[in-house]
Coordinates of C-alpha atoms in Angstrom, one line a residue:
Chain A
M1 CA 0.0 0.0 0.0
K2 CA 2.8 2.4 1.0
L3 CA 4.6 1.5 -2.3
V4 CA 1.4 2.4 -4.3
L5 CA 1.1 5.7 -2.5
I6 CA 4.7 6.5 -3.2
I7 CA 4.3 5.6 -6.9
L8 CA 1.1 7.7 -7.2
T9 CA 2.7 10.7 -5.5
G10 CA 5.6 10.3 -7.9
I11 CA 3.3 10.3 -10.9
L12 CA 1.5 13.4 -9.7
A13 CA 4.8 15.1 -9.1
L14 CA 6.0 14.2 -12.6
S15 CA 2.7 15.2 -14.2
S16 CA 3.0 18.7 -12.8
G17 CA 6.3 19.0 -14.7
R18 CA 8.5 19.4 -11.6
A19 CA 9.0 17.9 -8.2
Q20 CA 6.4 19.0 -5.5
E21 CA 8.3 21.0 -2.9
I22 CA 6.6 21.8 0.4
L23 CA 8.1 23.7 3.3
T24 CA 6.3 23.3 6.6
Y25 CA 6.8 25.1 9.8
R26 CA 5.8 23.2 13.0
L27 CA 5.6 24.7 16.5
K28 CA 4.8 23.2 19.8
S29 CA 4.8 25.4 22.8
I30 CA 3.6 25.6 26.4
G31 CA 2.6 28.8 28.1
V32 CA 1.7 29.9 31.6
G33 CA 0.3 33.2 32.7
T34 CA -2.5 35.1 34.5
T35 CA -6.1 35.3 33.6
S36 CA -9.3 37.1 34.7
I37 CA -12.7 35.7 34.2
Y38 CA -16.0 37.5 34.6
D39 CA -19.1 35.7 33.6
S40 CA -22.4 37.2 34.8
Y41 CA -24.2 33.9 34.4
L42 CA -22.0 32.4 37.2
S43 CA -21.1 35.4 39.4
P44 CA -21.3 39.2 39.5
L45 CA -17.6 39.2 40.5
Q46 CA -14.4 38.9 38.6
Y47 CA -12.2 35.8 39.3
D48 CA -8.5 35.9 38.9
G49 CA -5.9 33.1 38.6
L50 CA -3.5 31.2 36.5
Q51 CA -3.8 29.7 33.0
L52 CA -1.8 26.9 31.4
S53 CA -1.8 26.7 27.6
F54 CA -0.5 24.4 24.8
I55 CA -0.2 25.5 21.2
D56 CA 0.4 23.2 18.2
E57 CA 0.9 25.4 15.1
Q58 CA 1.6 24.6 11.5
L59 CA 2.4 27.0 8.6
R60 CA 2.8 25.5 5.2
A61 CA 3.9 27.3 2.1
T62 CA 1.7 26.7 -0.9
N63 CA 1.9 27.3 -4.7
L64 CA -1.2 29.4 -4.7
L65 CA -1.0 32.9 -6.2
K66 CA 2.6 32.4 -7.2
G67 CA 3.6 31.1 -3.8
R68 CA 2.2 34.1 -1.9
V69 CA -0.2 32.1 0.1
V70 CA 0.6 30.3 3.3
S71 CA -1.9 28.0 5.0
Q72 CA -2.0 28.2 8.8
S73 CA -3.5 25.7 11.3
M74 CA -3.3 26.1 15.0
L75 CA -4.7 24.0 17.9
N76 CA -4.9 25.7 21.2
F77 CA -5.7 24.1 24.5
S78 CA -5.9 26.1 27.8
L79 CA -6.8 25.3 31.4
A80 CA -7.4 28.0 34.0
S81 CA -7.9 28.0 37.7
T82 CA -9.3 31.2 39.3
L83 CA -10.6 32.4 42.7
N84 CA -13.1 35.1 43.6
P85 CA -12.0 38.2 45.4
A86 CA -12.7 36.7 48.8
Q87 CA -10.6 33.6 47.8
N88 CA -13.3 31.2 49.0
A89 CA -14.8 30.0 45.7
A90 CA -13.2 28.8 42.5
T91 CA -14.0 28.9 38.8
Y92 CA -12.2 26.5 36.5
A93 CA -12.1 27.0 32.8
G94 CA -11.1 24.9 29.8
Y95 CA -10.9 26.0 26.2
F96 CA -10.1 24.2 23.0
S97 CA -9.9 26.0 19.7
G98 CA -8.8 24.9 16.2
V99 CA -7.9 27.6 13.6
F100 CA -7.5 26.9 9.9
G101 CA -7.0 29.4 7.2
E102 CA -4.9 31.0 4.4
L103 CA -2.7 34.0 4.7
Y104 CA -1.6 36.2 1.8
R105 CA 1.8 37.8 1.6
L106 CA 1.4 41.5 0.9
P107 CA 3.5 43.0 -1.9
L108 CA 5.4 45.4 0.5
S109 CA 7.1 42.3 1.8
T110 CA 9.2 42.0 -1.3
Q111 CA 11.4 44.9 -0.5
N112 CA 14.7 44.2 1.2
N113 CA 15.0 44.7 5.0
M114 CA 11.3 44.9 5.3
P115 CA 9.1 42.6 7.5
T116 CA 7.2 39.9 5.7
V117 CA 3.6 40.8 6.2
F118 CA 0.7 38.5 5.6
A119 CA -3.1 39.2 5.9
G120 CA -5.8 36.6 5.6
V121 CA -8.9 34.9 6.8
T122 CA -9.1 31.9 9.1
G123 CA -11.9 29.8 10.3
E124 CA -12.1 28.9 13.9
A125 CA -14.0 26.5 16.1
L126 CA -13.9 27.2 19.8
V127 CA -15.3 25.1 22.7
G128 CA -15.0 26.4 26.2
I129 CA -16.4 25.6 29.6
L130 CA -16.5 27.7 32.8
Y131 CA -17.2 25.8 36.0
N132 CA -18.0 27.5 39.3
T133 CA -17.5 24.9 42.1
R134 CA -19.9 26.6 44.5
N135 CA -23.0 27.2 42.4
G136 CA -25.9 24.9 42.6
N137 CA -28.1 24.8 39.5
N138 CA -26.0 27.3 37.5
P139 CA -22.5 25.8 38.0
V140 CA -21.5 25.8 34.3
N141 CA -21.5 28.1 31.3
V142 CA -20.5 26.7 28.0
K143 CA -18.8 28.7 25.2
L144 CA -19.2 27.6 21.6
H145 CA -18.1 29.6 18.6
L146 CA -17.7 29.1 14.9
N147 CA -15.9 32.2 13.6
L148 CA -14.4 33.7 10.5
N149 CA -11.3 35.6 11.8
L150 CA -9.3 38.4 10.3
S151 CA -5.6 37.8 10.8
L152 CA -2.5 39.9 10.3
L153 CA 1.0 38.4 10.6
A154 CA 4.3 40.1 10.4
A155 CA 7.7 38.4 10.6
Y156 CA 11.2 40.1 10.6
R157 CA 14.6 38.5 10.4
F158 CA 17.7 40.1 11.8
Q159 CA 21.0 39.2 13.3
I160 CA 22.7 40.0 16.6
A161 CA 26.4 39.0 16.9
K162 CA 26.0 36.8 13.8
Q163 CA 23.2 34.9 15.4
A164 CA 20.1 34.8 13.2
L165 CA 16.8 35.8 15.0
Q166 CA 13.3 36.1 13.9
V167 CA 10.6 38.2 15.6
R168 CA 7.0 37.6 14.7
Y169 CA 3.7 39.3 15.6
Q170 CA 0.2 38.0 14.8
L171 CA -3.1 39.7 15.5
S172 CA -6.3 37.8 14.9
A173 CA -9.9 38.8 15.7
P174 CA -13.2 37.2 14.8
A175 CA -15.3 39.2 12.3
V176 CA -18.4 37.2 12.0
G177 CA -19.6 33.9 13.4
V178 CA -22.2 31.9 15.3
C179 CA -22.1 31.4 19.0
F180 CA -24.0 29.7 21.8
S181 CA -25.5 31.4 24.8
P182 CA -28.2 30.5 27.3
E183 CA -30.9 33.0 27.9
Y184 CA -30.5 35.4 30.8
G185 CA -31.8 33.2 33.6
Q186 CA -32.1 29.9 31.7
A187 CA -30.9 26.7 33.5
Y188 CA -29.1 24.1 31.5
Y189 CA -31.6 21.7 33.1
E190 CA -34.4 23.5 31.3
M191 CA -32.5 23.2 28.0
A192 CA -32.5 19.5 28.4
L193 CA -36.3 19.5 28.7
E194 CA -36.9 21.6 25.6
E195 CA -37.4 19.7 22.4
S196 CA -36.3 22.7 20.3
N197 CA -33.7 25.1 21.6
E198 CA -33.9 27.6 18.8
N199 CA -32.9 30.7 20.8
L200 CA -29.5 29.3 21.9
F201 CA -27.4 30.1 18.9
H202 CA -26.8 33.6 17.8
F203 CA -25.1 35.6 15.0
A204 CA -21.9 37.0 16.5
S205 CA -20.0 40.0 15.3
W206 CA -18.4 43.1 16.7
H207 CA -21.8 44.4 18.0
N208 CA -21.9 41.5 20.6
H209 CA -18.6 39.7 20.5
Q210 CA -15.0 40.9 20.5
R211 CA -11.9 38.9 20.8
W212 CA -8.3 39.9 20.2
N213 CA -5.4 37.5 20.1
N214 CA -2.1 39.3 20.2
Y215 CA 0.9 37.1 19.8
L216 CA 4.5 38.2 19.8
S217 CA 7.3 35.7 19.5
L218 CA 11.1 35.5 19.1
E219 CA 12.9 32.6 17.5
L220 CA 16.4 31.6 17.9
P221 CA 17.3 29.3 15.0
L222 CA 19.8 26.5 15.7
N223 CA 21.0 23.8 13.4
R224 CA 17.9 21.6 13.1
F225 CA 15.3 23.5 15.0
A226 CA 14.6 26.8 16.7
L227 CA 14.0 27.8 20.3
F228 CA 10.9 29.8 20.7
I229 CA 9.6 32.3 23.3
A230 CA 6.5 34.3 23.0
Y231 CA 4.0 36.5 24.8
R232 CA 0.3 36.2 24.1
N233 CA -2.5 38.5 25.1
N234 CA -6.1 37.3 24.8
Y235 CA -9.2 39.4 25.2
Y236 CA -12.6 37.8 24.9
A237 CA -15.9 39.6 25.4
L238 CA -19.4 38.4 24.7
K239 CA -22.6 40.2 25.4
I240 CA -25.8 38.3 24.5
N241 CA -29.2 38.0 26.2
G242 CA -28.2 40.4 28.9
L243 CA -25.4 38.1 29.9
Q244 CA -21.8 39.3 29.9
T245 CA -18.6 37.4 29.7
R246 CA -15.1 39.0 29.7
I247 CA -12.0 36.8 29.8
T248 CA -8.5 38.2 29.6
A249 CA -5.2 36.3 29.7
N250 CA -1.6 37.2 29.5
S251 CA 0.8 34.3 29.0
F252 CA 4.4 33.6 28.3
F253 CA 5.3 30.6 26.1
A254 CA 8.4 28.6 25.4
G255 CA 8.7 25.9 22.9
V256 CA 10.5 24.4 19.9
S257 CA 9.8 25.1 16.2
M258 CA 11.0 23.1 13.3
Y259 CA 11.1 23.4 9.5
L260 CA 10.4 20.3 7.4
H261 CA 11.4 20.4 3.8
T262 CA 9.4 17.9 1.7
V263 CA 10.2 17.2 -1.9
S264 CA 7.9 14.8 -3.7
S265 CA 6.5 13.5 -0.4
R266 CA 9.9 12.8 1.0
T267 CA 10.8 14.8 4.1
Y268 CA 14.4 15.8 4.5
K269 CA 16.2 16.3 7.7
P270 CA 14.9 19.3 9.5
Q271 CA 16.7 22.4 8.5
Y272 CA 16.1 26.0 9.5
R273 CA 14.3 27.7 6.7
Y274 CA 11.7 30.4 6.3
V275 CA 8.1 29.8 5.4
F276 CA 7.4 33.5 5.7
Chain B
M1 CA -15.9 62.2 5.1
C2 CA -17.4 58.8 4.1
F3 CA -14.5 57.0 5.7
K4 CA -14.9 59.0 8.9
S5 CA -18.6 58.1 9.1
A6 CA -17.7 54.4 8.5
Y7 CA -15.0 54.5 11.3
A8 CA -17.5 56.2 13.6
C9 CA -20.1 53.5 12.9
L10 CA -17.5 50.8 13.5
F11 CA -16.5 52.4 16.7
L12 CA -20.1 52.6 17.9
V13 CA -20.7 48.9 17.0
C14 CA -17.6 47.8 18.9
L15 CA -18.6 50.0 21.8
S16 CA -22.0 48.2 22.1
S17 CA -20.3 44.9 22.8
C18 CA -18.1 46.4 25.6
V19 CA -18.5 44.4 28.8
E20 CA -19.1 46.6 31.8
I21 CA -18.2 45.0 35.1
E22 CA -19.8 46.7 38.1
T23 CA -17.1 46.8 40.7
Y24 CA -17.9 46.5 44.4
D25 CA -15.7 47.1 47.4
N26 CA -15.9 44.8 50.4
T27 CA -17.8 47.2 52.5
P28 CA -21.2 46.8 54.3
R29 CA -22.8 49.2 51.9
D30 CA -21.5 47.5 48.7
N31 CA -22.3 44.1 50.0
F32 CA -25.8 45.3 50.7
E33 CA -26.2 46.8 47.3
A34 CA -24.8 43.8 45.6
L35 CA -27.2 41.4 47.4
W36 CA -30.2 43.7 46.7
K37 CA -29.3 43.9 43.0
I38 CA -28.7 40.1 42.6
M39 CA -32.2 39.5 44.0
D40 CA -33.7 42.4 42.0
E41 CA -32.4 41.1 38.7
H42 CA -32.7 37.4 39.2
Y43 CA -35.3 36.4 41.8
C44 CA -38.5 35.1 40.1
F45 CA -41.4 35.4 42.6
F46 CA -41.6 39.2 43.4
E47 CA -44.9 39.5 41.5
Y48 CA -46.4 36.3 42.8
K49 CA -45.5 37.1 46.4
N50 CA -46.5 40.8 46.0
V51 CA -43.1 42.0 47.4
D52 CA -42.2 45.7 46.7
W53 CA -38.4 45.1 46.4
Q54 CA -37.6 48.8 45.9
Q55 CA -39.3 49.6 49.2
V56 CA -37.4 46.7 50.8
H57 CA -34.2 48.4 49.6
D58 CA -35.2 51.8 51.0
D59 CA -36.2 50.3 54.4
Y60 CA -33.1 48.2 54.9
S61 CA -30.6 50.6 53.4
L62 CA -31.2 52.8 56.5
R63 CA -29.9 50.0 58.7
I64 CA -26.5 49.7 56.9
Q65 CA -23.7 51.3 58.8
D66 CA -20.1 51.8 57.4
K67 CA -18.5 50.2 60.5
M68 CA -21.0 47.5 61.4
S69 CA -19.7 44.1 62.3
D70 CA -20.0 41.0 60.0
E71 CA -22.5 39.5 62.4
D72 CA -24.7 42.7 62.4
L73 CA -24.5 42.9 58.6
F74 CA -25.4 39.3 58.2
A75 CA -28.4 39.8 60.5
V76 CA -29.7 42.7 58.4
L77 CA -29.1 41.1 55.0
N78 CA -30.7 37.8 56.2
E79 CA -33.7 39.7 57.5
M80 CA -34.0 41.5 54.2
L81 CA -34.0 38.2 52.3
Q82 CA -36.7 36.8 54.6
E83 CA -39.1 39.4 53.2
V84 CA -39.6 37.1 50.2
K85 CA -40.7 34.2 52.5
D86 CA -38.9 31.6 50.4
G87 CA -37.2 28.5 51.7
H88 CA -34.9 28.5 48.6
V89 CA -33.4 31.8 49.6
N90 CA -30.3 31.5 51.8
L91 CA -27.4 33.6 52.8
V92 CA -24.3 31.5 53.7
S93 CA -21.3 32.8 55.6
V94 CA -18.6 31.0 57.5
F95 CA -20.5 31.5 60.8
D96 CA -24.1 31.1 59.9
V97 CA -26.7 30.0 57.3
G98 CA -29.6 32.4 56.9
R99 CA -32.8 30.6 56.1
Y100 CA -36.6 30.9 56.0
W101 CA -38.2 27.8 57.4
K102 CA -41.7 29.1 58.3
W103 CA -43.2 26.8 55.7
F104 CA -42.8 23.9 58.1
E105 CA -42.0 25.5 61.5
D106 CA -45.5 27.0 61.8
Y107 CA -47.3 23.8 61.1
P108 CA -47.7 20.4 62.8
A109 CA -45.0 17.9 61.8
N110 CA -47.3 15.0 61.1
Y111 CA -44.2 12.8 61.3
K112 CA -42.3 11.0 64.1
S113 CA -39.3 8.9 63.1
E114 CA -39.8 6.6 66.2
L115 CA -43.2 5.6 64.8
I116 CA -41.7 4.7 61.4
E117 CA -39.4 2.3 63.4
Q118 CA -42.6 0.5 64.6
Y119 CA -43.3 -0.4 61.0
L120 CA -39.9 -0.9 59.5
G121 CA -38.5 -2.7 62.5
F122 CA -34.8 -3.6 62.1
D123 CA -35.1 -6.1 59.2
Y124 CA -35.9 -3.6 56.4
R125 CA -33.8 -3.5 53.3
I126 CA -31.9 -0.5 51.9
A127 CA -31.5 0.2 48.2
G128 CA -29.7 3.5 47.8
G129 CA -31.8 6.1 49.5
L130 CA -34.8 3.8 49.7
Y131 CA -35.7 1.9 52.9
Y132 CA -38.3 -0.8 52.1
K133 CA -40.2 -3.7 53.5
V134 CA -43.4 -5.7 53.0
L135 CA -45.4 -4.9 56.2
P136 CA -45.9 -8.3 57.9
D137 CA -49.5 -8.0 59.1
D138 CA -51.0 -6.5 56.0
S139 CA -48.6 -7.5 53.2
I140 CA -48.5 -3.8 52.0
G141 CA -45.3 -2.7 50.4
Y142 CA -43.8 0.2 52.3
I143 CA -41.0 2.5 51.0
R144 CA -39.5 5.3 53.0
Y145 CA -37.6 7.9 51.0
S146 CA -36.3 10.8 53.1
D147 CA -33.9 12.7 50.8
F148 CA -34.0 13.3 47.1
S149 CA -30.2 13.8 47.3
S150 CA -29.9 10.1 48.1
S151 CA -29.4 8.0 45.0
I152 CA -32.1 5.9 43.3
G153 CA -31.1 3.3 40.7
N154 CA -33.2 1.7 38.1
Q155 CA -32.0 -1.7 39.1
A156 CA -33.0 -1.1 42.7
L157 CA -36.5 0.1 41.7
N158 CA -36.9 -3.0 39.5
Y159 CA -36.0 -5.2 42.4
I160 CA -38.2 -3.4 44.9
F161 CA -41.3 -3.4 42.7
T162 CA -40.7 -7.1 41.8
Q163 CA -40.6 -7.8 45.6
F164 CA -43.9 -5.9 46.0
K165 CA -45.7 -7.6 43.0
D166 CA -48.0 -9.6 45.2
C167 CA -48.8 -6.8 47.6
P168 CA -52.3 -5.4 47.5
G169 CA -50.9 -1.8 47.6
I170 CA -47.8 0.2 48.2
I171 CA -47.1 3.1 50.6
L172 CA -44.5 5.6 49.5
D173 CA -43.6 7.7 52.5
V174 CA -41.8 11.0 51.4
R175 CA -42.6 12.9 54.6
N176 CA -39.8 15.2 55.8
N177 CA -38.1 14.9 52.4
G178 CA -36.6 18.4 52.0
G179 CA -35.7 17.9 48.3
G180 CA -32.5 17.2 46.3
Y181 CA -32.1 16.2 42.7
L182 CA -34.9 16.7 40.2
S183 CA -33.5 13.8 38.2
Y184 CA -34.4 11.4 41.1
S185 CA -37.8 13.0 41.3
T186 CA -38.4 12.3 37.6
L187 CA -36.9 8.8 37.8
L188 CA -39.1 7.7 40.7
A189 CA -42.2 9.3 39.3
S190 CA -41.7 7.5 36.0
R191 CA -42.5 4.2 37.7
F192 CA -46.1 5.2 38.3
F193 CA -47.1 6.4 34.8
E194 CA -48.5 4.3 32.0
Q195 CA -48.2 7.0 29.3
K196 CA -46.3 10.1 28.6
T197 CA -48.0 12.8 30.7
R198 CA -47.5 16.6 31.0
I199 CA -47.0 17.4 34.7
G200 CA -46.1 21.0 34.6
Y201 CA -44.2 23.9 33.1
I202 CA -40.9 25.8 33.7
Q203 CA -40.0 29.3 32.9
H204 CA -36.8 31.4 33.2
K205 CA -36.0 35.1 33.4
T206 CA -35.2 36.7 30.1
G207 CA -34.1 40.0 31.5
T208 CA -33.6 42.0 34.7
G209 CA -37.3 43.1 35.0
H210 CA -39.4 41.4 37.6
N211 CA -41.8 40.1 35.0
D212 CA -39.3 39.3 32.2
F213 CA -40.2 35.6 31.7
S214 CA -39.8 33.2 28.8
E215 CA -42.6 31.2 27.3
P216 CA -43.4 28.2 29.6
V217 CA -41.7 25.0 28.6
P218 CA -43.8 21.9 29.3
Q219 CA -42.4 19.2 31.5
Y220 CA -43.4 15.6 30.9
I221 CA -43.0 12.3 32.6
T222 CA -42.3 9.4 30.3
P223 CA -43.2 5.9 31.7
S224 CA -40.2 3.9 32.8
E225 CA -39.3 0.8 30.8
G226 CA -38.5 -1.0 34.0
V227 CA -40.8 -2.8 36.4
R228 CA -43.9 -0.6 37.2
P229 CA -46.3 -1.4 40.0
T230 CA -49.8 -2.2 38.9
Q231 CA -51.5 -1.8 42.3
K232 CA -52.7 1.4 44.1
V233 CA -50.1 3.6 45.7
V234 CA -50.5 6.0 48.6
V235 CA -47.9 8.8 48.8
L236 CA -47.6 10.2 52.3
T237 CA -46.8 13.9 52.5
N238 CA -46.3 16.7 55.1
R239 CA -45.2 20.3 55.4
K240 CA -41.5 19.3 55.2
C241 CA -41.9 18.0 51.6
Y242 CA -40.0 20.7 49.8
S243 CA -38.3 21.6 46.6
A244 CA -37.6 18.4 44.5
C245 CA -40.0 16.5 46.8
N246 CA -42.7 19.1 46.1
D247 CA -41.9 18.6 42.4
F248 CA -42.3 14.8 42.9
I249 CA -45.7 15.3 44.6
N250 CA -46.8 17.6 41.8
A251 CA -45.9 15.0 39.2
I252 CA -47.2 11.9 41.0
R253 CA -50.7 13.6 41.3
Y254 CA -51.1 13.0 37.6
A255 CA -50.3 9.3 37.8
P256 CA -53.4 7.1 37.4
K257 CA -53.3 4.9 40.5
V258 CA -51.7 7.2 43.0
I259 CA -53.4 8.9 46.0
T260 CA -51.6 11.6 48.0
M261 CA -52.3 11.7 51.7
G262 CA -51.3 13.8 54.7
D263 CA -50.6 17.5 55.0
R264 CA -50.0 20.2 52.3
S265 CA -46.5 20.1 51.0
G266 CA -44.0 22.9 51.9
G267 CA -43.6 24.2 48.3
G268 CA -40.4 25.5 46.9
S269 CA -41.1 25.4 43.2
G270 CA -38.4 27.9 42.1
L271 CA -35.3 26.2 40.7
P272 CA -32.6 27.9 42.8
F273 CA -29.6 29.6 41.3
S274 CA -26.5 30.7 43.2
S275 CA -24.5 33.9 43.4
E276 CA -22.1 35.7 45.8
L277 CA -21.3 38.9 47.5
P278 CA -18.0 40.8 47.4
N279 CA -17.1 39.5 50.9
G280 CA -17.4 35.9 49.7
W281 CA -20.8 35.1 51.3
Y282 CA -22.9 32.8 49.1
V283 CA -26.5 33.5 48.2
R284 CA -29.1 31.2 46.9
F285 CA -32.4 32.3 45.4
S286 CA -35.4 31.0 43.3
A287 CA -34.6 31.8 39.7
C288 CA -36.9 29.7 37.5
P289 CA -40.5 29.2 38.5
T290 CA -42.2 25.9 37.9
Y291 CA -45.9 25.3 37.7
N292 CA -48.4 22.4 37.6
A293 CA -50.0 21.2 34.5
E294 CA -52.8 23.7 34.9
M295 CA -50.1 26.5 34.9
Q296 CA -50.8 27.3 38.5
H297 CA -48.1 28.1 41.0
I298 CA -47.0 25.4 43.4
E299 CA -44.5 27.6 45.3
S300 CA -46.7 27.6 48.4
G301 CA -47.3 23.8 48.4
I302 CA -49.7 21.2 47.1
E303 CA -52.9 20.0 48.9
P304 CA -53.1 16.2 49.2
D305 CA -56.0 14.2 47.8
V306 CA -56.7 13.0 51.3
P307 CA -55.9 15.5 54.1
M308 CA -54.8 13.6 57.2
Q309 CA -53.1 14.6 60.5
L310 CA -51.2 12.5 63.0
S311 CA -53.5 11.9 65.9
D312 CA -52.2 12.2 69.5
I313 CA -54.0 9.0 70.5
D314 CA -52.4 7.1 67.7
V315 CA -49.0 8.5 68.7
Q316 CA -49.5 7.4 72.3
N317 CA -50.4 3.9 71.0
G318 CA -47.3 3.8 68.8
K319 CA -49.3 4.1 65.6
D320 CA -48.7 6.4 62.7
T321 CA -52.2 7.7 61.7
L322 CA -51.2 8.3 58.1
I323 CA -49.7 4.8 57.6
E324 CA -52.7 3.2 59.2
E325 CA -55.1 5.1 57.1
A326 CA -53.1 4.4 53.9
I327 CA -53.2 0.6 54.8
L328 CA -56.9 0.9 55.2
I329 CA -57.4 2.5 51.9
L330 CA -55.2 0.1 50.1
K331 CA -56.8 -3.0 51.7
T332 CA -60.3 -1.7 51.1
E333 CA -59.7 -1.0 47.4

């Protein structure tokens, strides 16, 4: 079977007239930071605490639009533990999001000594759960989003003492989407009774939902991989059915990134290259 | 000019989604205001109980002092909450639990645990939260369920009702059951229905106004696929039947072969939500009103089919009047 796949891939590569060359950037990083959670369904008070996050990102160069398009996918998993101001009640939170999209390299990037700048649209699915340990019939609030995000990415390479470095900044924010929200005083118990829950999903845009993900990283390329540190700032605000949620987080990340150079489906030894 | 207008519109749109967090300091005044507002925006029975909550604010606000002790503040806040006369409204601090218990304190108990021992003896069986036995003299199946927080399992119910299959009737004693999980109420009730039956409605608040309610959502009991008793059942009730137990009594009234007997139940039909004050005190309040199938409030309790009080003479003779009368009804029919 593997042999067939290799032959097929080879035929496809030959039929295109030249070998298929794909450059892929992989990043895995772990972050820790502070977070604040305010969710009026659970409490009128803001909870503060710590957040642990994991990011798995992939950027892949494509041949679209003369090689100007890079596809991005990112999986993000976060867990948070927070306390109320009196420190006698806890809210735990967990979020999982998957982002997939295409980024277009803007023409200004072609000039020398200029940052490479991409802009694009990504699709995102986000599942989150907030759990207050002390509440009785309203212990949980669920966050569900399907978004189209606008994304801006800038990367700049430079050297210090002959050591190559790369700094990167990415801002992404949802423009339109669909989200879930209970009604103002609706219990999840009642939702389970209803045969049709037509009022639970809402159109979401800047009039009721704002989210900003600011992401600033620095990479130190080594022989086969790069060390990675980053700062991420998240802002999430949702205002639907008289309910309000605001979550902010500031985290520092450390991880390893790697560039995989694939020619005709064969991956060569990792080597530090640039996707962007 | 056109771009400026567009930017202005975008700014206003974004502004509309800004989340405003009302900040409170941990002072007696701010704790009072926070509690009053939580109730004002979320409590569901102001209209039904004819409570002027703004007047309550004005009256109790005068009693808040900047330097009052926690105990004094707790006393004032608890007294304020008792204005709504609701057993589901509690204020909880590390040193006390504020509560309203007039719904049973002002009425005869109609229950004595030592009398139950006369019937259960010491050889009764226990299945989760259910104590059960076939009464030796009359062959009536007797089940005592005192807490809807205690687990009930389908297998246990199958076993109990199989054990009772030759009994002429069953007594289900839920007196002094102060509530617990609605899921257990539904699970137990489903054993006594032969077809899907609407037993009530539930609403929720849709906004901060005292009368901002959703359309009622019907609640149904679907018959269990497990063992269902075929004989008559008498459910014994008293004033301490509250919350999930009140919900059970409401549901069971619509079952075809069930008679409720005893005293009016305590009520507590509002599904309680929780919140908190800046000083960490926990507050519970009725948030979602439930109704019977006729869309009438059951917050103040449910009258039994057969009103019955515990007689002093029976108590002196070691008899439980309600159990004796239930046996009589079941044997007669």
